[in-house]
Coordinates of C-alpha atoms in Angstrom, one line a residue:
M855 CA -114.7 32.3 80.0
R856 CA -118.4 31.3 79.9
L857 CA -119.5 31.0 76.5
L858 CA -123.0 30.6 74.6
V859 CA -122.5 28.8 71.3
T860 CA -125.0 28.3 68.5
G861 CA -124.4 25.9 65.5
G862 CA -121.9 23.6 67.6
T863 CA -122.8 20.3 66.0
G864 CA -122.1 21.9 62.4
F865 CA -118.9 21.5 60.3
I866 CA -117.2 24.6 61.9
G867 CA -118.8 24.2 65.2
R868 CA -117.6 20.8 66.0
E869 CA -114.0 21.8 65.3
L870 CA -114.3 24.9 67.1
L871 CA -115.5 23.2 70.3
K872 CA -112.3 21.2 70.4
H873 CA -110.5 24.7 70.8
L874 CA -112.6 25.7 73.7
T875 CA -112.2 23.0 76.0
T876 CA -110.6 25.3 78.5
H877 CA -114.0 27.4 78.6
S878 CA -117.3 26.8 80.2
V879 CA -119.8 26.3 77.1
V880 CA -123.5 26.3 77.1
L881 CA -124.4 24.8 73.8
L882 CA -127.8 25.7 72.1
T883 CA -129.0 22.8 70.0
R884 CA -132.4 21.4 68.7
N885 CA -131.7 17.9 70.1
C886 CA -129.6 17.7 73.2
E887 CA -129.1 14.0 73.1
Y888 CA -128.0 14.0 69.3
A889 CA -125.7 16.7 70.2
N890 CA -124.2 14.9 73.2
K891 CA -123.4 11.9 71.1
Q892 CA -121.9 13.9 68.2
L893 CA -119.4 15.5 70.6
L894 CA -118.7 12.5 72.8
H895 CA -115.0 12.9 72.3
T896 CA -115.0 16.7 72.6
D897 CA -117.1 17.3 75.5
L898 CA -114.5 17.2 78.6
G899 CA -117.4 17.8 81.0
N900 CA -117.3 21.5 80.1
I901 CA -120.3 21.7 78.0
E902 CA -124.0 22.4 79.1
Y903 CA -126.6 21.6 76.5
I904 CA -130.0 23.5 76.0
D905 CA -132.5 23.2 73.4
S906 CA -134.1 26.8 73.5
L907 CA -133.3 30.3 74.3
S908 CA -136.5 30.4 76.1
H909 CA -134.7 29.1 79.3
L910 CA -132.8 32.3 79.5
D911 CA -134.2 35.7 80.4
D912 CA -131.0 37.5 79.6
L913 CA -127.2 36.9 79.1
N914 CA -126.0 38.0 82.4
G915 CA -123.1 35.8 83.4
F916 CA -121.8 35.0 79.9
D917 CA -118.7 36.5 78.6
A918 CA -119.3 35.9 74.8
I919 CA -121.5 34.5 72.3
I920 CA -120.4 32.6 69.1
N921 CA -123.4 32.6 66.5
L922 CA -122.7 29.8 64.0
A923 CA -126.4 28.5 63.6
G924 CA -127.9 28.4 60.2
E925 CA -129.4 25.8 57.5
P926 CA -126.6 24.9 55.1
I927 CA -126.9 27.2 52.1
A928 CA -125.9 24.8 49.3
D929 CA -127.5 21.6 50.4
K930 CA -130.8 22.1 48.2
R931 CA -132.1 24.1 45.4
W932 CA -133.2 27.5 46.3
S933 CA -137.2 26.9 46.1
A934 CA -139.1 29.8 47.7
Q935 CA -139.6 27.5 50.7
Q936 CA -135.8 26.6 51.1
K937 CA -135.2 30.3 50.7
R938 CA -137.4 31.0 53.8
V939 CA -135.8 28.1 55.7
I940 CA -132.3 29.6 55.2
C941 CA -133.2 33.0 56.0
D942 CA -135.2 32.1 59.1
S943 CA -132.6 29.8 60.5
R944 CA -130.1 32.7 60.5
W945 CA -132.3 35.9 61.1
N946 CA -134.4 34.5 63.8
I947 CA -132.0 32.9 66.2
T948 CA -129.8 36.0 65.8
T949 CA -132.8 38.4 66.6
Q950 CA -133.4 36.4 69.7
L951 CA -129.8 36.7 70.9
V952 CA -129.8 40.3 70.2
E953 CA -132.9 40.9 72.4
L954 CA -131.4 38.8 75.1
I955 CA -128.3 41.0 75.0
H956 CA -130.3 44.1 75.3
A957 CA -132.2 42.5 78.3
S958 CA -128.8 42.0 80.0
T959 CA -127.6 44.6 82.5
E960 CA -124.1 43.1 82.2
P961 CA -124.0 41.8 78.5
P962 CA -121.5 39.6 77.1
S963 CA -118.5 41.6 76.0
V964 CA -118.3 40.2 72.4
F965 CA -120.7 38.8 70.0
I966 CA -119.3 36.9 67.3
S967 CA -121.8 36.2 64.4
G968 CA -121.8 34.3 61.3
S969 CA -122.1 35.7 57.7
A970 CA -120.5 34.6 54.5
V971 CA -118.5 36.2 51.5
G972 CA -121.6 35.6 49.6
Y973 CA -122.4 39.3 51.0
Y974 CA -120.2 40.6 48.3
G975 CA -121.8 38.9 45.2
D976 CA -119.6 38.3 41.8
Q977 CA -116.7 40.8 41.9
Q978 CA -115.1 38.9 38.8
D979 CA -111.4 39.4 39.2
H980 CA -111.3 42.7 41.4
L981 CA -109.2 42.2 44.5
F982 CA -111.0 43.5 47.6
D983 CA -111.2 43.5 51.5
E984 CA -113.6 44.3 54.0
S985 CA -114.0 48.1 53.0
L986 CA -116.0 47.2 50.0
L987 CA -119.5 48.3 50.2
V988 CA -122.0 46.2 48.2
H989 CA -125.6 46.9 47.4
Q990 CA -127.1 43.8 45.2
D991 CA -130.3 42.2 44.8
N992 CA -129.2 38.6 44.7
F993 CA -130.2 36.2 47.2
A994 CA -126.8 35.5 49.0
H995 CA -126.2 39.1 49.4
Q996 CA -129.7 39.8 50.9
V997 CA -129.4 36.7 53.3
C998 CA -125.8 38.0 54.6
A999 CA -126.7 41.7 54.6
K1000 CA -130.0 41.4 56.8
W1001 CA -128.0 38.9 59.0
E1002 CA -125.4 41.3 59.7
Q1003 CA -127.7 44.3 60.1
I1004 CA -129.4 42.2 62.9
A1005 CA -126.3 41.2 64.6
L1006 CA -125.0 44.7 64.7
R1007 CA -128.0 46.0 66.8
A1008 CA -126.1 44.1 69.7
Q1009 CA -123.2 46.8 69.3
S1010 CA -122.7 49.0 72.3
Q1011 CA -119.9 50.3 74.7
Q1012 CA -120.5 47.0 76.5
T1013 CA -120.6 44.6 73.6
R1014 CA -118.6 44.5 70.5
V1015 CA -119.8 42.6 67.4
C1016 CA -117.6 40.6 65.0
L1017 CA -119.0 39.4 61.7
L1018 CA -117.5 36.3 60.1
R1019 CA -117.8 36.5 56.3
T1020 CA -116.6 33.1 55.7
G1021 CA -115.4 31.7 52.5
V1022 CA -115.4 27.8 51.3
V1023 CA -114.1 26.1 54.5
L1024 CA -111.9 23.0 53.7
G1025 CA -111.6 20.2 56.0
D1026 CA -111.6 16.2 56.0
N1027 CA -114.8 15.6 57.7
G1028 CA -117.5 17.4 55.9
G1029 CA -118.1 20.8 54.2
A1030 CA -117.6 21.6 50.7
L1031 CA -114.8 19.3 49.9
A1032 CA -116.9 16.3 51.0
K1033 CA -119.1 17.0 48.1
M1034 CA -116.3 17.5 45.8
L1035 CA -114.2 14.2 46.5
L1036 CA -116.1 11.2 44.9
P1037 CA -116.1 12.7 41.1
Y1038 CA -112.4 13.6 41.7
K1039 CA -111.5 10.3 43.1
L1040 CA -113.2 8.8 40.0
G1041 CA -111.0 10.9 37.7
L1042 CA -114.1 12.9 36.7
G1043 CA -113.4 16.2 38.5
G1044 CA -112.6 19.4 36.7
P1045 CA -113.1 23.2 36.6
I1046 CA -116.5 24.7 36.1
G1047 CA -116.7 26.7 32.8
R1048 CA -113.4 28.2 32.1
G1049 CA -112.5 27.9 35.7
E1050 CA -111.5 31.6 35.9
Q1051 CA -113.6 32.4 38.9
Y1052 CA -111.9 33.0 42.3
I1053 CA -112.6 30.7 45.2
P1054 CA -112.2 32.3 48.5
W1055 CA -111.2 29.3 50.4
I1056 CA -109.8 28.7 54.1
H1057 CA -108.7 25.6 56.1
L1058 CA -111.0 24.5 58.9
L1059 CA -108.2 25.0 61.3
D1060 CA -107.5 28.5 60.4
M1061 CA -111.4 29.0 60.5
V1062 CA -111.4 28.2 63.9
R1063 CA -108.1 29.6 65.2
G1064 CA -109.4 33.0 63.6
I1065 CA -112.6 32.8 65.8
V1066 CA -110.7 32.4 68.9
C1067 CA -108.5 35.1 68.0
L1068 CA -111.4 37.5 67.5
L1069 CA -112.8 36.1 70.9
E1070 CA -109.4 37.2 72.6
T1071 CA -108.8 40.4 70.8
E1072 CA -110.5 43.1 72.7
H1073 CA -110.4 45.6 70.0
A1074 CA -111.8 43.3 67.4
Q1075 CA -115.1 44.3 65.8
G1076 CA -116.9 44.6 62.5
P1077 CA -116.7 42.5 59.4
Y1078 CA -113.9 40.0 59.0
N1079 CA -113.2 38.0 55.9
F1080 CA -112.5 34.4 56.7
C1081 CA -110.6 33.3 53.7
S1082 CA -106.9 32.6 52.8
P1083 CA -104.8 35.6 51.8
H1084 CA -104.0 33.6 48.6
A1085 CA -107.6 33.2 46.6
V1086 CA -107.3 30.8 43.8
T1087 CA -109.1 30.4 40.6
N1088 CA -111.5 27.5 40.2
K1089 CA -109.2 25.9 37.7
Q1090 CA -106.1 26.5 40.0
F1091 CA -108.1 24.7 42.9
S1092 CA -109.3 21.8 40.7
A1093 CA -106.1 20.9 39.3
T1094 CA -104.4 21.1 43.0
L1095 CA -107.2 18.8 44.3
A1096 CA -106.7 16.3 41.4
S1097 CA -103.0 16.3 41.8
N1098 CA -103.2 15.6 45.5
L1099 CA -105.6 12.9 44.9
R1100 CA -103.2 11.6 42.1
R1101 CA -106.1 11.6 39.5
P1102 CA -106.4 13.2 36.1
H1103 CA -107.7 16.5 35.3
I1104 CA -109.0 16.6 32.0
L1105 CA -112.8 17.2 32.2
F1106 CA -114.9 20.2 33.0
T1107 CA -118.4 21.1 34.1
P1108 CA -120.2 23.4 31.8
K1109 CA -121.9 26.5 33.4
W1110 CA -125.1 25.9 31.7
L1111 CA -125.2 22.3 33.2
L1112 CA -124.4 23.4 36.7
Q1113 CA -127.2 26.0 36.4
L1114 CA -129.6 23.3 35.1
A1115 CA -129.0 21.1 38.0
M1116 CA -128.8 23.6 40.8
G1117 CA -130.8 26.6 39.5
E1118 CA -130.2 29.9 41.3
S1119 CA -127.9 28.5 43.8
A1120 CA -125.3 27.6 41.0
S1121 CA -124.2 31.1 41.8
L1122 CA -122.4 29.9 44.8
L1123 CA -120.0 28.2 42.4
I1124 CA -120.0 30.5 39.4
D1125 CA -119.4 33.8 41.2
S1126 CA -116.1 35.0 41.5
V1127 CA -114.9 36.2 44.9
R1128 CA -111.4 37.4 45.3
A1129 CA -111.5 38.5 48.9
K1130 CA -108.5 39.3 51.0
P1131 CA -108.5 38.8 54.9
S1132 CA -107.1 42.2 55.5
K1133 CA -108.4 42.9 59.0
L1134 CA -107.2 39.5 60.2
T1135 CA -103.8 39.9 58.8
E1136 CA -103.4 43.4 60.1
M1137 CA -104.3 42.0 63.7
G1138 CA -101.3 39.8 63.4
F1139 CA -103.1 36.6 62.7
N1140 CA -100.9 33.8 60.9
F1141 CA -102.6 31.4 58.7
T1142 CA -101.3 27.8 59.3
F1143 CA -102.5 27.0 55.8
P1144 CA -102.1 30.2 53.7
H1145 CA -101.5 28.2 50.2
I1146 CA -103.9 25.7 48.6
D1147 CA -101.3 23.2 47.9
S1148 CA -100.4 22.7 51.5
A1149 CA -103.9 22.9 52.7
L1150 CA -105.1 20.2 50.4
K1151 CA -102.1 18.2 51.0
N1152 CA -102.9 18.2 54.6
I1153 CA -106.5 17.4 54.2
V1154 CA -106.1 14.6 51.6
G1155 CA -103.3 13.0 53.8
K1156 CA -106.0 12.7 56.7
I1157 CA -108.6 11.3 54.2
R1158 CA -106.1 8.5 53.3

């Protein structure tokens, strides 16, 4: 297949490209030289680098698009300027891709586009799947809802659209876990507040295997929760991580302190999202790491 990929130098994108070596990939990146260095051991001669979609008049000749581009949502406080950067980095490129699909006489057969479980907002301990309809005014939901609305404009008889409602992706070379490791290694890790909020986590390997599954499953379309079938509470996650690192688990972070440090973006760690990946499992997708202990054991083992 000939694929157009955005966000290929990100945490998920780098791992995904390792699973696409049998395909011809055109990678959209802001800096082609930097991307080439980042992917030195992944690029087997199957990747072409472009720095702008203006090089393309349409997407004829492409079999699929995988759109993972976007400013990291948790790296900085959500100032008005940062919120605009987060939105523009997702909405603008997705709009351009949809316009190119519409300009094509033979468009790609599938458009796989990013989103996040932030779409759902705080659902407390309620167990739910992709059928849950949500209308909220919080920032994370607004970002995801409009991002999905834009992507769905590409849906047609010729092009199916799949939306990746991604949870907390765990891996050994970046992502959320990289930010957590130091305090836990120092014996300072612990739950946030009472730790009762649910974390919709997924191992990086299952994340990319799931994307490939959507790519290859011709009837797949609509939103998909990319998270383990076994969500855990923040307290369970924290205790399991400390155990795998062989460190004490006696401290905790008060919610008010987190909110003081992170502002509005603290909701990413405080909100409870007990999402089920119903559509993936109904497709027959088998998770390599369905349980948090085996997932963290695998990741911590690589780090050591």
